[in-house]
Amino acid sequence: MNGLQVRPAGAADRDTAHRLLTAQLIEHRLPADPEGISRGIDHALAKDSPAWLWLAERDGRAVAVFLANQIVSVEKGGETLWMEELYVTPGARRRGVARAMLDSVANEARRRGLRALDLEVVPSQQAAFALYRSLGFQDVPRQRLTLEL
């Protein structure tokens, strides 16, 4: 994709990642606690973190953020990548940015020997479902639960 670069984020990208993740949470009507977002980014950028924090930039301007965690899965027989966040700015949507991000991440995951990429999608996000299914993601008949600690 012309002018688009997908790459892992570094410490210098902290504010950009914070801005994009905050925008995503607000757009999805989820709590966007600045300190909590900062803590999450700090953990993602920490040495030996299992997190993958990536950015997509078009002409030097960040247009997408991706956050995932590398985990062990006995079901998949090895390590997988649990995708937490994929956010594309409104002006960059439907221009192949998410597809390019996922292609880059999947290629790196394959290179590292990971077995799968897993994610969840809010049921109302029909465009996201269409994208993921077009890339070969399959429905998993489960429901997510959480216990706040």
mmCIF file of N, CA and C in Angstrom:
data_model
loop_
_atom_site.group_PDB
_atom_site.id
_atom_site.type_symbol
_atom_site.label_atom_id
_atom_site.label_comp_id
_atom_site.label_asym_id
_atom_site.label_seq_id
_atom_site.Cartn_x
_atom_site.Cartn_y
_atom_site.Cartn_z
ATOM 1 N N MET A 1 0.857 -1.180 0.000
ATOM 2 C CA MET A 1 0.000 0.000 0.000
ATOM 3 C C MET A 1 0.892 1.228 0.000
ATOM 4 N N ASN A 2 0.697 2.083 -0.948
ATOM 5 C CA ASN A 2 1.558 3.238 -1.154
ATOM 6 C C ASN A 2 1.547 4.186 0.044
ATOM 7 N N GLY A 3 2.741 4.495 0.545
ATOM 8 C CA GLY A 3 2.859 5.447 1.644
ATOM 9 C C GLY A 3 2.527 4.888 3.009
ATOM 10 N N LEU A 4 2.234 3.592 3.114
ATOM 11 C CA LEU A 4 1.878 2.998 4.402
ATOM 12 C C LEU A 4 3.038 2.172 4.932
ATOM 13 N N GLN A 5 3.383 2.415 6.191
ATOM 14 C CA GLN A 5 4.414 1.632 6.864
ATOM 15 C C GLN A 5 3.790 1.023 8.111
ATOM 16 N N VAL A 6 3.989 -0.279 8.306
ATOM 17 C CA VAL A 6 3.521 -0.991 9.493
ATOM 18 C C VAL A 6 4.764 -1.443 10.234
ATOM 19 N N ARG A 7 4.805 -1.140 11.545
ATOM 20 C CA ARG A 7 6.017 -1.457 12.302
ATOM 21 C C ARG A 7 5.707 -1.587 13.787
ATOM 22 N N PRO A 8 6.580 -2.301 14.522
ATOM 23 C CA PRO A 8 6.440 -2.322 15.971
ATOM 24 C C PRO A 8 6.648 -0.919 16.543
ATOM 25 N N ALA A 9 5.903 -0.596 17.574
ATOM 26 C CA ALA A 9 6.052 0.693 18.250
ATOM 27 C C ALA A 9 7.216 0.628 19.222
ATOM 28 N N GLY A 10 7.807 1.783 19.480
ATOM 29 C CA GLY A 10 8.878 1.893 20.463
ATOM 30 C C GLY A 10 8.540 2.965 21.478
ATOM 31 N N ALA A 11 9.460 3.210 22.379
ATOM 32 C CA ALA A 11 9.235 4.186 23.448
ATOM 33 C C ALA A 11 8.875 5.566 22.903
ATOM 34 N N ALA A 12 9.448 5.947 21.787
ATOM 35 C CA ALA A 12 9.164 7.259 21.203
ATOM 36 C C ALA A 12 7.728 7.371 20.680
ATOM 37 N N ASP A 13 7.047 6.238 20.556
ATOM 38 C CA ASP A 13 5.673 6.215 20.035
ATOM 39 C C ASP A 13 4.623 6.195 21.129
ATOM 40 N N ARG A 14 5.052 6.328 22.376
ATOM 41 C CA ARG A 14 4.147 6.197 23.513
ATOM 42 C C ARG A 14 2.947 7.137 23.415
ATOM 43 N N ASP A 15 3.184 8.419 23.165
ATOM 44 C CA ASP A 15 2.084 9.391 23.100
ATOM 45 C C ASP A 15 1.143 9.099 21.933
ATOM 46 N N THR A 16 1.700 8.684 20.817
ATOM 47 C CA THR A 16 0.868 8.349 19.655
ATOM 48 C C THR A 16 -0.019 7.155 19.960
ATOM 49 N N ALA A 17 0.563 6.114 20.560
ATOM 50 C CA ALA A 17 -0.224 4.938 20.917
ATOM 51 C C ALA A 17 -1.315 5.314 21.910
ATOM 52 N N HIS A 18 -0.973 6.163 22.869
ATOM 53 C CA HIS A 18 -1.951 6.595 23.872
ATOM 54 C C HIS A 18 -3.116 7.322 23.202
ATOM 55 N N ARG A 19 -2.799 8.214 22.294
ATOM 56 C CA ARG A 19 -3.841 8.975 21.592
ATOM 57 C C ARG A 19 -4.765 8.053 20.808
ATOM 58 N N LEU A 20 -4.199 7.101 20.087
ATOM 59 C CA LEU A 20 -5.005 6.201 19.264
ATOM 60 C C LEU A 20 -5.828 5.228 20.115
ATOM 61 N N LEU A 21 -5.233 4.683 21.156
ATOM 62 C CA LEU A 21 -5.983 3.764 22.017
ATOM 63 C C LEU A 21 -7.096 4.485 22.768
ATOM 64 N N THR A 22 -6.839 5.716 23.173
ATOM 65 C CA THR A 22 -7.879 6.518 23.826
ATOM 66 C C THR A 22 -9.040 6.757 22.861
ATOM 67 N N ALA A 23 -8.721 7.118 21.630
ATOM 68 C CA ALA A 23 -9.760 7.360 20.627
ATOM 69 C C ALA A 23 -10.608 6.113 20.404
ATOM 70 N N GLN A 24 -9.957 4.946 20.365
ATOM 71 C CA GLN A 24 -10.705 3.711 20.163
ATOM 72 C C GLN A 24 -11.671 3.451 21.313
ATOM 73 N N LEU A 25 -11.175 3.580 22.537
ATOM 74 C CA LEU A 25 -12.036 3.316 23.695
ATOM 75 C C LEU A 25 -13.222 4.276 23.729
ATOM 76 N N ILE A 26 -12.973 5.529 23.458
ATOM 77 C CA ILE A 26 -14.058 6.524 23.436
ATOM 78 C C ILE A 26 -15.067 6.180 22.340
ATOM 79 N N GLU A 27 -14.566 5.843 21.159
ATOM 80 C CA GLU A 27 -15.460 5.514 20.046
ATOM 81 C C GLU A 27 -16.345 4.311 20.373
ATOM 82 N N HIS A 28 -15.808 3.365 21.119
ATOM 83 C CA HIS A 28 -16.571 2.165 21.479
ATOM 84 C C HIS A 28 -17.331 2.315 22.792
ATOM 85 N N ARG A 29 -17.335 3.532 23.302
ATOM 86 C CA ARG A 29 -18.054 3.856 24.544
ATOM 87 C C ARG A 29 -17.580 2.996 25.729
ATOM 88 N N LEU A 30 -16.269 2.833 25.803
ATOM 89 C CA LEU A 30 -15.644 2.101 26.900
ATOM 90 C C LEU A 30 -14.880 3.087 27.773
ATOM 91 N N PRO A 31 -14.635 2.735 29.027
ATOM 92 C CA PRO A 31 -13.870 3.637 29.893
ATOM 93 C C PRO A 31 -12.490 3.926 29.301
ATOM 94 N N ALA A 32 -12.137 5.190 29.230
ATOM 95 C CA ALA A 32 -10.855 5.615 28.655
ATOM 96 C C ALA A 32 -10.051 6.335 29.732
ATOM 97 N N ASP A 33 -9.688 5.603 30.773
ATOM 98 C CA ASP A 33 -8.925 6.141 31.883
ATOM 99 C C ASP A 33 -7.491 6.414 31.426
ATOM 100 N N PRO A 34 -7.059 7.671 31.383
ATOM 101 C CA PRO A 34 -5.716 7.990 30.885
ATOM 102 C C PRO A 34 -4.603 7.255 31.629
ATOM 103 N N GLU A 35 -4.725 7.145 32.944
ATOM 104 C CA GLU A 35 -3.685 6.455 33.713
ATOM 105 C C GLU A 35 -3.670 4.960 33.408
ATOM 106 N N GLY A 36 -4.840 4.373 33.253
ATOM 107 C CA GLY A 36 -4.905 2.954 32.913
ATOM 108 C C GLY A 36 -4.323 2.683 31.538
ATOM 109 N N ILE A 37 -4.617 3.554 30.585
ATOM 110 C CA ILE A 37 -4.059 3.411 29.242
ATOM 111 C C ILE A 37 -2.542 3.544 29.304
ATOM 112 N N SER A 38 -2.063 4.503 30.076
ATOM 113 C CA SER A 38 -0.609 4.686 30.231
ATOM 114 C C SER A 38 0.044 3.444 30.828
ATOM 115 N N ARG A 39 -0.579 2.881 31.862
ATOM 116 C CA ARG A 39 -0.023 1.668 32.475
ATOM 117 C C ARG A 39 0.027 0.528 31.465
ATOM 118 N N GLY A 40 -1.035 0.381 30.699
ATOM 119 C CA GLY A 40 -1.055 -0.677 29.689
ATOM 120 C C GLY A 40 0.044 -0.502 28.659
ATOM 121 N N ILE A 41 0.235 0.724 28.202
ATOM 122 C CA ILE A 41 1.299 0.995 27.227
ATOM 123 C C ILE A 41 2.661 0.746 27.850
ATOM 124 N N ASP A 42 2.842 1.177 29.095
ATOM 125 C CA ASP A 42 4.115 0.922 29.781
ATOM 126 C C ASP A 42 4.417 -0.573 29.827
ATOM 127 N N HIS A 43 3.424 -1.373 30.158
ATOM 128 C CA HIS A 43 3.615 -2.827 30.195
ATOM 129 C C HIS A 43 3.924 -3.370 28.804
ATOM 130 N N ALA A 44 3.220 -2.857 27.802
ATOM 131 C CA ALA A 44 3.441 -3.333 26.433
ATOM 132 C C ALA A 44 4.853 -3.014 25.947
ATOM 133 N N LEU A 45 5.389 -1.867 26.368
ATOM 134 C CA LEU A 45 6.714 -1.446 25.905
ATOM 135 C C LEU A 45 7.851 -1.949 26.795
ATOM 136 N N ALA A 46 7.516 -2.592 27.898
ATOM 137 C CA ALA A 46 8.551 -3.069 28.827
ATOM 138 C C ALA A 46 9.398 -4.165 28.177
ATOM 139 N N LYS A 47 10.661 -4.214 28.596
ATOM 140 C CA LYS A 47 11.567 -5.251 28.104
ATOM 141 C C LYS A 47 10.974 -6.622 28.446
ATOM 142 N N ASP A 48 11.038 -7.549 27.512
ATOM 143 C CA ASP A 48 10.540 -8.918 27.669
ATOM 144 C C ASP A 48 9.021 -9.000 27.843
ATOM 145 N N SER A 49 8.296 -7.949 27.471
ATOM 146 C CA SER A 49 6.836 -7.999 27.519
ATOM 147 C C SER A 49 6.326 -8.970 26.456
ATOM 148 N N PRO A 50 5.261 -9.724 26.761
ATOM 149 C CA PRO A 50 4.659 -10.592 25.749
ATOM 150 C C PRO A 50 3.773 -9.811 24.770
ATOM 151 N N ALA A 51 3.669 -8.509 24.978
ATOM 152 C CA ALA A 51 2.773 -7.690 24.153
ATOM 153 C C ALA A 51 3.418 -7.305 22.827
ATOM 154 N N TRP A 52 2.576 -7.189 21.840
ATOM 155 C CA TRP A 52 2.948 -6.652 20.537
ATOM 156 C C TRP A 52 2.178 -5.349 20.386
ATOM 157 N N LEU A 53 2.874 -4.249 20.331
ATOM 158 C CA LEU A 53 2.278 -2.933 20.105
ATOM 159 C C LEU A 53 2.843 -2.418 18.791
ATOM 160 N N TRP A 54 1.984 -2.273 17.805
ATOM 161 C CA TRP A 54 2.408 -1.879 16.462
ATOM 162 C C TRP A 54 1.630 -0.646 16.016
ATOM 163 N N LEU A 55 2.219 0.081 15.087
ATOM 164 C CA LEU A 55 1.578 1.234 14.477
ATOM 165 C C LEU A 55 1.589 1.086 12.965
ATOM 166 N N ALA A 56 0.588 1.680 12.340
ATOM 167 C CA ALA A 56 0.601 1.858 10.884
ATOM 168 C C ALA A 56 0.642 3.356 10.648
ATOM 169 N N GLU A 57 1.546 3.761 9.773
ATOM 170 C CA GLU A 57 1.703 5.180 9.456
ATOM 171 C C GLU A 57 1.566 5.386 7.962
ATOM 172 N N ARG A 58 0.880 6.421 7.611
ATOM 173 C CA ARG A 58 0.776 6.821 6.208
ATOM 174 C C ARG A 58 1.436 8.185 6.086
ATOM 175 N N ASP A 59 2.448 8.239 5.255
ATOM 176 C CA ASP A 59 3.190 9.485 5.042
ATOM 177 C C ASP A 59 3.653 10.100 6.360
ATOM 178 N N GLY A 60 4.124 9.240 7.273
ATOM 179 C CA GLY A 60 4.679 9.693 8.538
ATOM 180 C C GLY A 60 3.666 9.983 9.634
ATOM 181 N N ARG A 61 2.382 9.809 9.360
ATOM 182 C CA ARG A 61 1.346 10.090 10.353
ATOM 183 C C ARG A 61 0.665 8.785 10.769
ATOM 184 N N ALA A 62 0.568 8.537 12.076
ATOM 185 C CA ALA A 62 -0.040 7.310 12.570
ATOM 186 C C ALA A 62 -1.525 7.268 12.235
ATOM 187 N N VAL A 63 -1.943 6.151 11.624
ATOM 188 C CA VAL A 63 -3.350 5.986 11.251
ATOM 189 C C VAL A 63 -3.971 4.729 11.855
ATOM 190 N N ALA A 64 -3.155 3.915 12.557
ATOM 191 C CA ALA A 64 -3.701 2.700 13.176
ATOM 192 C C ALA A 64 -2.773 2.227 14.281
ATOM 193 N N VAL A 65 -3.389 1.537 15.243
ATOM 194 C CA VAL A 65 -2.645 0.924 16.341
ATOM 195 C C VAL A 65 -3.145 -0.502 16.518
ATOM 196 N N PHE A 66 -2.239 -1.386 16.901
ATOM 197 C CA PHE A 66 -2.529 -2.793 17.120
ATOM 198 C C PHE A 66 -1.880 -3.183 18.441
ATOM 199 N N LEU A 67 -2.626 -3.888 19.296
ATOM 200 C CA LEU A 67 -2.087 -4.375 20.561
ATOM 201 C C LEU A 67 -2.533 -5.815 20.747
ATOM 202 N N ALA A 68 -1.581 -6.692 21.000
ATOM 203 C CA ALA A 68 -1.880 -8.108 21.210
ATOM 204 C C ALA A 68 -0.912 -8.668 22.239
ATOM 205 N N ASN A 69 -1.239 -9.846 22.745
ATOM 206 C CA ASN A 69 -0.393 -10.518 23.725
ATOM 207 C C ASN A 69 -0.098 -11.931 23.269
ATOM 208 N N GLN A 70 1.167 -12.281 23.287
ATOM 209 C CA GLN A 70 1.592 -13.623 22.946
ATOM 210 C C GLN A 70 1.341 -14.513 24.158
ATOM 211 N N ILE A 71 0.593 -15.596 23.934
ATOM 212 C CA ILE A 71 0.221 -16.493 25.034
ATOM 213 C C ILE A 71 0.458 -17.945 24.628
ATOM 214 N N VAL A 72 0.459 -18.830 25.608
ATOM 215 C CA VAL A 72 0.585 -20.261 25.370
ATOM 216 C C VAL A 72 -0.819 -20.849 25.274
ATOM 217 N N SER A 73 -1.015 -21.709 24.298
ATOM 218 C CA SER A 73 -2.309 -22.360 24.110
ATOM 219 C C SER A 73 -2.103 -23.859 23.927
ATOM 220 N N VAL A 74 -2.646 -24.653 24.840
ATOM 221 C CA VAL A 74 -2.580 -26.102 24.646
ATOM 222 C C VAL A 74 -3.536 -26.528 23.527
ATOM 223 N N GLU A 75 -4.617 -25.791 23.375
ATOM 224 C CA GLU A 75 -5.565 -26.092 22.298
ATOM 225 C C GLU A 75 -4.892 -25.982 20.937
ATOM 226 N N LYS A 76 -4.051 -24.967 20.776
ATOM 227 C CA LYS A 76 -3.368 -24.741 19.500
ATOM 228 C C LYS A 76 -1.997 -25.417 19.460
ATOM 229 N N GLY A 77 -1.552 -25.951 20.588
ATOM 230 C CA GLY A 77 -0.285 -26.670 20.616
ATOM 231 C C GLY A 77 0.937 -25.782 20.518
ATOM 232 N N GLY A 78 0.876 -24.619 21.116
ATOM 233 C CA GLY A 78 2.017 -23.707 21.090
ATOM 234 C C GLY A 78 1.593 -22.301 21.448
ATOM 235 N N GLU A 79 2.371 -21.340 20.987
ATOM 236 C CA GLU A 79 2.059 -19.943 21.292
ATOM 237 C C GLU A 79 1.134 -19.344 20.238
ATOM 238 N N THR A 80 0.258 -18.472 20.699
ATOM 239 C CA THR A 80 -0.668 -17.764 19.824
ATOM 240 C C THR A 80 -0.608 -16.279 20.166
ATOM 241 N N LEU A 81 -1.272 -15.505 19.364
ATOM 242 C CA LEU A 81 -1.358 -14.073 19.604
ATOM 243 C C LEU A 81 -2.808 -13.714 19.850
ATOM 244 N N TRP A 82 -3.113 -13.238 21.067
ATOM 245 C CA TRP A 82 -4.462 -12.788 21.406
ATOM 246 C C TRP A 82 -4.531 -11.297 21.099
ATOM 247 N N MET A 83 -5.347 -10.940 20.126
ATOM 248 C CA MET A 83 -5.463 -9.553 19.694
ATOM 249 C C MET A 83 -6.415 -8.799 20.612
ATOM 250 N N GLU A 84 -5.899 -7.807 21.268
ATOM 251 C CA GLU A 84 -6.686 -6.973 22.176
ATOM 252 C C GLU A 84 -7.322 -5.797 21.446
ATOM 253 N N GLU A 85 -6.530 -5.124 20.636
ATOM 254 C CA GLU A 85 -6.991 -3.882 20.009
ATOM 255 C C GLU A 85 -6.480 -3.785 18.576
ATOM 256 N N LEU A 86 -7.343 -3.347 17.689
ATOM 257 C CA LEU A 86 -6.961 -2.928 16.345
ATOM 258 C C LEU A 86 -7.839 -1.734 16.030
ATOM 259 N N TYR A 87 -7.220 -0.575 15.943
ATOM 260 C CA TYR A 87 -7.976 0.655 15.717
ATOM 261 C C TYR A 87 -7.378 1.393 14.535
ATOM 262 N N VAL A 88 -8.251 1.761 13.614
ATOM 263 C CA VAL A 88 -7.875 2.572 12.459
ATOM 264 C C VAL A 88 -8.624 3.893 12.570
ATOM 265 N N THR A 89 -7.923 4.989 12.396
ATOM 266 C CA THR A 89 -8.559 6.301 12.503
ATOM 267 C C THR A 89 -9.659 6.417 11.441
ATOM 268 N N PRO A 90 -10.725 7.148 11.759
ATOM 269 C CA PRO A 90 -11.854 7.227 10.826
ATOM 270 C C PRO A 90 -11.468 7.640 9.401
ATOM 271 N N GLY A 91 -10.575 8.576 9.242
ATOM 272 C CA GLY A 91 -10.190 9.027 7.906
ATOM 273 C C GLY A 91 -9.384 8.026 7.103
ATOM 274 N N ALA A 92 -8.869 6.991 7.760
ATOM 275 C CA ALA A 92 -8.048 5.987 7.077
ATOM 276 C C ALA A 92 -8.787 4.668 6.873
ATOM 277 N N ARG A 93 -10.033 4.596 7.280
ATOM 278 C CA ARG A 93 -10.785 3.343 7.174
ATOM 279 C C ARG A 93 -11.162 3.028 5.734
ATOM 280 N N ARG A 94 -11.323 1.733 5.483
ATOM 281 C CA ARG A 94 -11.723 1.209 4.174
ATOM 282 C C ARG A 94 -10.729 1.585 3.074
ATOM 283 N N ARG A 95 -9.454 1.650 3.488
ATOM 284 C CA ARG A 95 -8.378 1.938 2.540
ATOM 285 C C ARG A 95 -7.266 0.887 2.631
ATOM 286 N N GLY A 96 -7.576 -0.247 3.269
ATOM 287 C CA GLY A 96 -6.624 -1.339 3.342
ATOM 288 C C GLY A 96 -5.639 -1.275 4.496
ATOM 289 N N VAL A 97 -5.819 -0.316 5.415
ATOM 290 C CA VAL A 97 -4.874 -0.161 6.525
ATOM 291 C C VAL A 97 -4.960 -1.355 7.478
ATOM 292 N N ALA A 98 -6.152 -1.730 7.895
ATOM 293 C CA ALA A 98 -6.299 -2.858 8.816
ATOM 294 C C ALA A 98 -5.793 -4.147 8.175
ATOM 295 N N ARG A 99 -6.099 -4.350 6.918
ATOM 296 C CA ARG A 99 -5.631 -5.545 6.215
ATOM 297 C C ARG A 99 -4.099 -5.564 6.159
ATOM 298 N N ALA A 100 -3.484 -4.431 5.856
ATOM 299 C CA ALA A 100 -2.016 -4.358 5.813
ATOM 300 C C ALA A 100 -1.420 -4.619 7.196
ATOM 301 N N MET A 101 -2.047 -4.064 8.236
ATOM 302 C CA MET A 101 -1.576 -4.290 9.601
ATOM 303 C C MET A 101 -1.635 -5.782 9.929
ATOM 304 N N LEU A 102 -2.778 -6.402 9.660
ATOM 305 C CA LEU A 102 -2.946 -7.816 9.979
ATOM 306 C C LEU A 102 -2.030 -8.700 9.141
ATOM 307 N N ASP A 103 -1.816 -8.354 7.881
ATOM 308 C CA ASP A 103 -0.881 -9.118 7.052
ATOM 309 C C ASP A 103 0.527 -9.050 7.632
ATOM 310 N N SER A 104 0.957 -7.863 8.035
ATOM 311 C CA SER A 104 2.300 -7.701 8.606
ATOM 312 C C SER A 104 2.443 -8.464 9.913
ATOM 313 N N VAL A 105 1.446 -8.338 10.778
ATOM 314 C CA VAL A 105 1.475 -9.041 12.065
ATOM 315 C C VAL A 105 1.466 -10.548 11.844
ATOM 316 N N ALA A 106 0.605 -11.036 10.961
ATOM 317 C CA ALA A 106 0.523 -12.477 10.704
ATOM 318 C C ALA A 106 1.837 -13.006 10.139
ATOM 319 N N ASN A 107 2.447 -12.253 9.250
ATOM 320 C CA ASN A 107 3.732 -12.685 8.695
ATOM 321 C C ASN A 107 4.800 -12.779 9.780
ATOM 322 N N GLU A 108 4.845 -11.796 10.672
ATOM 323 C CA GLU A 108 5.819 -11.835 11.764
ATOM 324 C C GLU A 108 5.492 -12.968 12.728
ATOM 325 N N ALA A 109 4.214 -13.197 13.000
ATOM 326 C CA ALA A 109 3.822 -14.296 13.893
ATOM 327 C C ALA A 109 4.236 -15.643 13.292
ATOM 328 N N ARG A 110 4.023 -15.817 12.000
ATOM 329 C CA ARG A 110 4.450 -17.058 11.345
ATOM 330 C C ARG A 110 5.970 -17.210 11.436
ATOM 331 N N ARG A 111 6.691 -16.125 11.193
ATOM 332 C CA ARG A 111 8.150 -16.151 11.260
ATOM 333 C C ARG A 111 8.628 -16.603 12.637
ATOM 334 N N ARG A 112 7.900 -16.192 13.676
ATOM 335 C CA ARG A 112 8.260 -16.556 15.055
ATOM 336 C C ARG A 112 7.717 -17.918 15.482
ATOM 337 N N GLY A 113 6.981 -18.587 14.612
ATOM 338 C CA GLY A 113 6.470 -19.915 14.920
ATOM 339 C C GLY A 113 5.174 -19.943 15.712
ATOM 340 N N LEU A 114 4.465 -18.828 15.759
ATOM 341 C CA LEU A 114 3.184 -18.823 16.463
ATOM 342 C C LEU A 114 2.175 -19.655 15.680
ATOM 343 N N ARG A 115 1.180 -20.159 16.397
ATOM 344 C CA ARG A 115 0.242 -21.105 15.811
ATOM 345 C C ARG A 115 -1.073 -20.484 15.340
ATOM 346 N N ALA A 116 -1.441 -19.310 15.898
ATOM 347 C CA ALA A 116 -2.735 -18.722 15.537
ATOM 348 C C ALA A 116 -2.801 -17.274 16.002
ATOM 349 N N LEU A 117 -3.731 -16.547 15.409
ATOM 350 C CA LEU A 117 -4.144 -15.234 15.890
ATOM 351 C C LEU A 117 -5.588 -15.383 16.332
ATOM 352 N N ASP A 118 -5.869 -14.947 17.555
ATOM 353 C CA ASP A 118 -7.220 -15.034 18.100
ATOM 354 C C ASP A 118 -7.701 -13.636 18.471
ATOM 355 N N LEU A 119 -8.996 -13.438 18.392
ATOM 356 C CA LEU A 119 -9.566 -12.134 18.714
ATOM 357 C C LEU A 119 -11.035 -12.263 19.043
ATOM 358 N N GLU A 120 -11.603 -11.183 19.514
ATOM 359 C CA GLU A 120 -13.049 -11.098 19.687
ATOM 360 C C GLU A 120 -13.510 -9.836 18.971
ATOM 361 N N VAL A 121 -14.763 -9.840 18.549
ATOM 362 C CA VAL A 121 -15.329 -8.708 17.833
ATOM 363 C C VAL A 121 -16.671 -8.368 18.466
ATOM 364 N N VAL A 122 -16.906 -7.091 18.686
ATOM 365 C CA VAL A 122 -18.203 -6.631 19.166
ATOM 366 C C VAL A 122 -19.224 -6.946 18.067
ATOM 367 N N PRO A 123 -20.349 -7.584 18.413
ATOM 368 C CA PRO A 123 -21.305 -8.023 17.386
ATOM 369 C C PRO A 123 -21.756 -6.939 16.397
ATOM 370 N N SER A 124 -21.777 -5.703 16.807
ATOM 371 C CA SER A 124 -22.235 -4.640 15.905
ATOM 372 C C SER A 124 -21.181 -4.225 14.873
ATOM 373 N N GLN A 125 -19.978 -4.727 14.971
ATOM 374 C CA GLN A 125 -18.888 -4.334 14.072
ATOM 375 C C GLN A 125 -18.867 -5.210 12.804
ATOM 376 N N GLN A 126 -19.879 -5.037 11.975
ATOM 377 C CA GLN A 126 -20.014 -5.886 10.792
ATOM 378 C C GLN A 126 -18.851 -5.735 9.814
ATOM 379 N N ALA A 127 -18.307 -4.537 9.674
ATOM 380 C CA ALA A 127 -17.164 -4.351 8.769
ATOM 381 C C ALA A 127 -15.956 -5.129 9.271
ATOM 382 N N ALA A 128 -15.772 -5.161 10.588
ATOM 383 C CA ALA A 128 -14.657 -5.922 11.161
ATOM 384 C C ALA A 128 -14.851 -7.418 10.904
ATOM 385 N N PHE A 129 -16.076 -7.916 11.102
ATOM 386 C CA PHE A 129 -16.350 -9.327 10.823
ATOM 387 C C PHE A 129 -16.016 -9.648 9.361
ATOM 388 N N ALA A 130 -16.437 -8.798 8.462
ATOM 389 C CA ALA A 130 -16.186 -9.039 7.037
ATOM 390 C C ALA A 130 -14.684 -9.075 6.753
ATOM 391 N N LEU A 131 -13.944 -8.146 7.315
ATOM 392 C CA LEU A 131 -12.492 -8.124 7.118
ATOM 393 C C LEU A 131 -11.860 -9.402 7.641
ATOM 394 N N TYR A 132 -12.139 -9.741 8.894
ATOM 395 C CA TYR A 132 -11.508 -10.909 9.496
ATOM 396 C C TYR A 132 -11.855 -12.185 8.736
ATOM 397 N N ARG A 133 -13.102 -12.330 8.372
ATOM 398 C CA ARG A 133 -13.496 -13.533 7.633
ATOM 399 C C ARG A 133 -12.822 -13.583 6.262
ATOM 400 N N SER A 134 -12.656 -12.425 5.621
ATOM 401 C CA SER A 134 -11.982 -12.398 4.314
ATOM 402 C C SER A 134 -10.515 -12.802 4.434
ATOM 403 N N LEU A 135 -9.947 -12.663 5.621
ATOM 404 C CA LEU A 135 -8.555 -13.049 5.856
ATOM 405 C C LEU A 135 -8.435 -14.492 6.336
ATOM 406 N N GLY A 136 -9.562 -15.182 6.497
ATOM 407 C CA GLY A 136 -9.533 -16.582 6.882
ATOM 408 C C GLY A 136 -9.831 -16.870 8.346
ATOM 409 N N PHE A 137 -10.113 -15.840 9.125
ATOM 410 C CA PHE A 137 -10.513 -16.072 10.515
ATOM 411 C C PHE A 137 -11.836 -16.838 10.513
ATOM 412 N N GLN A 138 -11.986 -17.733 11.497
ATOM 413 C CA GLN A 138 -13.194 -18.543 11.603
ATOM 414 C C GLN A 138 -13.891 -18.276 12.927
ATOM 415 N N ASP A 139 -15.222 -18.413 12.913
ATOM 416 C CA ASP A 139 -15.996 -18.254 14.135
ATOM 417 C C ASP A 139 -15.646 -19.354 15.131
ATOM 418 N N VAL A 140 -15.568 -18.987 16.404
ATOM 419 C CA VAL A 140 -15.339 -19.936 17.485
ATOM 420 C C VAL A 140 -16.554 -19.838 18.402
ATOM 421 N N PRO A 141 -17.277 -20.952 18.589
ATOM 422 C CA PRO A 141 -18.519 -20.896 19.375
ATOM 423 C C PRO A 141 -18.251 -20.835 20.884
ATOM 424 N N ARG A 142 -17.877 -19.650 21.333
ATOM 425 C CA ARG A 142 -17.614 -19.434 22.758
ATOM 426 C C ARG A 142 -18.126 -18.050 23.142
ATOM 427 N N GLN A 143 -18.222 -17.848 24.422
ATOM 428 C CA GLN A 143 -18.578 -16.536 24.929
ATOM 429 C C GLN A 143 -17.537 -16.110 25.933
ATOM 430 N N ARG A 144 -17.083 -14.883 25.840
ATOM 431 C CA ARG A 144 -16.048 -14.376 26.737
ATOM 432 C C ARG A 144 -16.663 -13.951 28.065
ATOM 433 N N LEU A 145 -15.967 -14.272 29.149
ATOM 434 C CA LEU A 145 -16.319 -13.847 30.482
ATOM 435 C C LEU A 145 -15.111 -13.123 31.082
ATOM 436 N N THR A 146 -15.337 -12.296 32.085
ATOM 437 C CA THR A 146 -14.236 -11.616 32.750
ATOM 438 C C THR A 146 -14.507 -11.523 34.236
ATOM 439 N N LEU A 147 -13.448 -11.497 35.012
ATOM 440 C CA LEU A 147 -13.525 -11.285 36.465
ATOM 441 C C LEU A 147 -12.588 -10.148 36.787
ATOM 442 N N GLU A 148 -13.134 -8.997 37.161
ATOM 443 C CA GLU A 148 -12.309 -7.849 37.541
ATOM 444 C C GLU A 148 -11.617 -8.129 38.853
ATOM 445 N N LEU A 149 -10.344 -7.825 38.939
ATOM 446 C CA LEU A 149 -9.574 -8.034 40.162
ATOM 447 C C LEU A 149 -9.118 -6.714 40.749
#
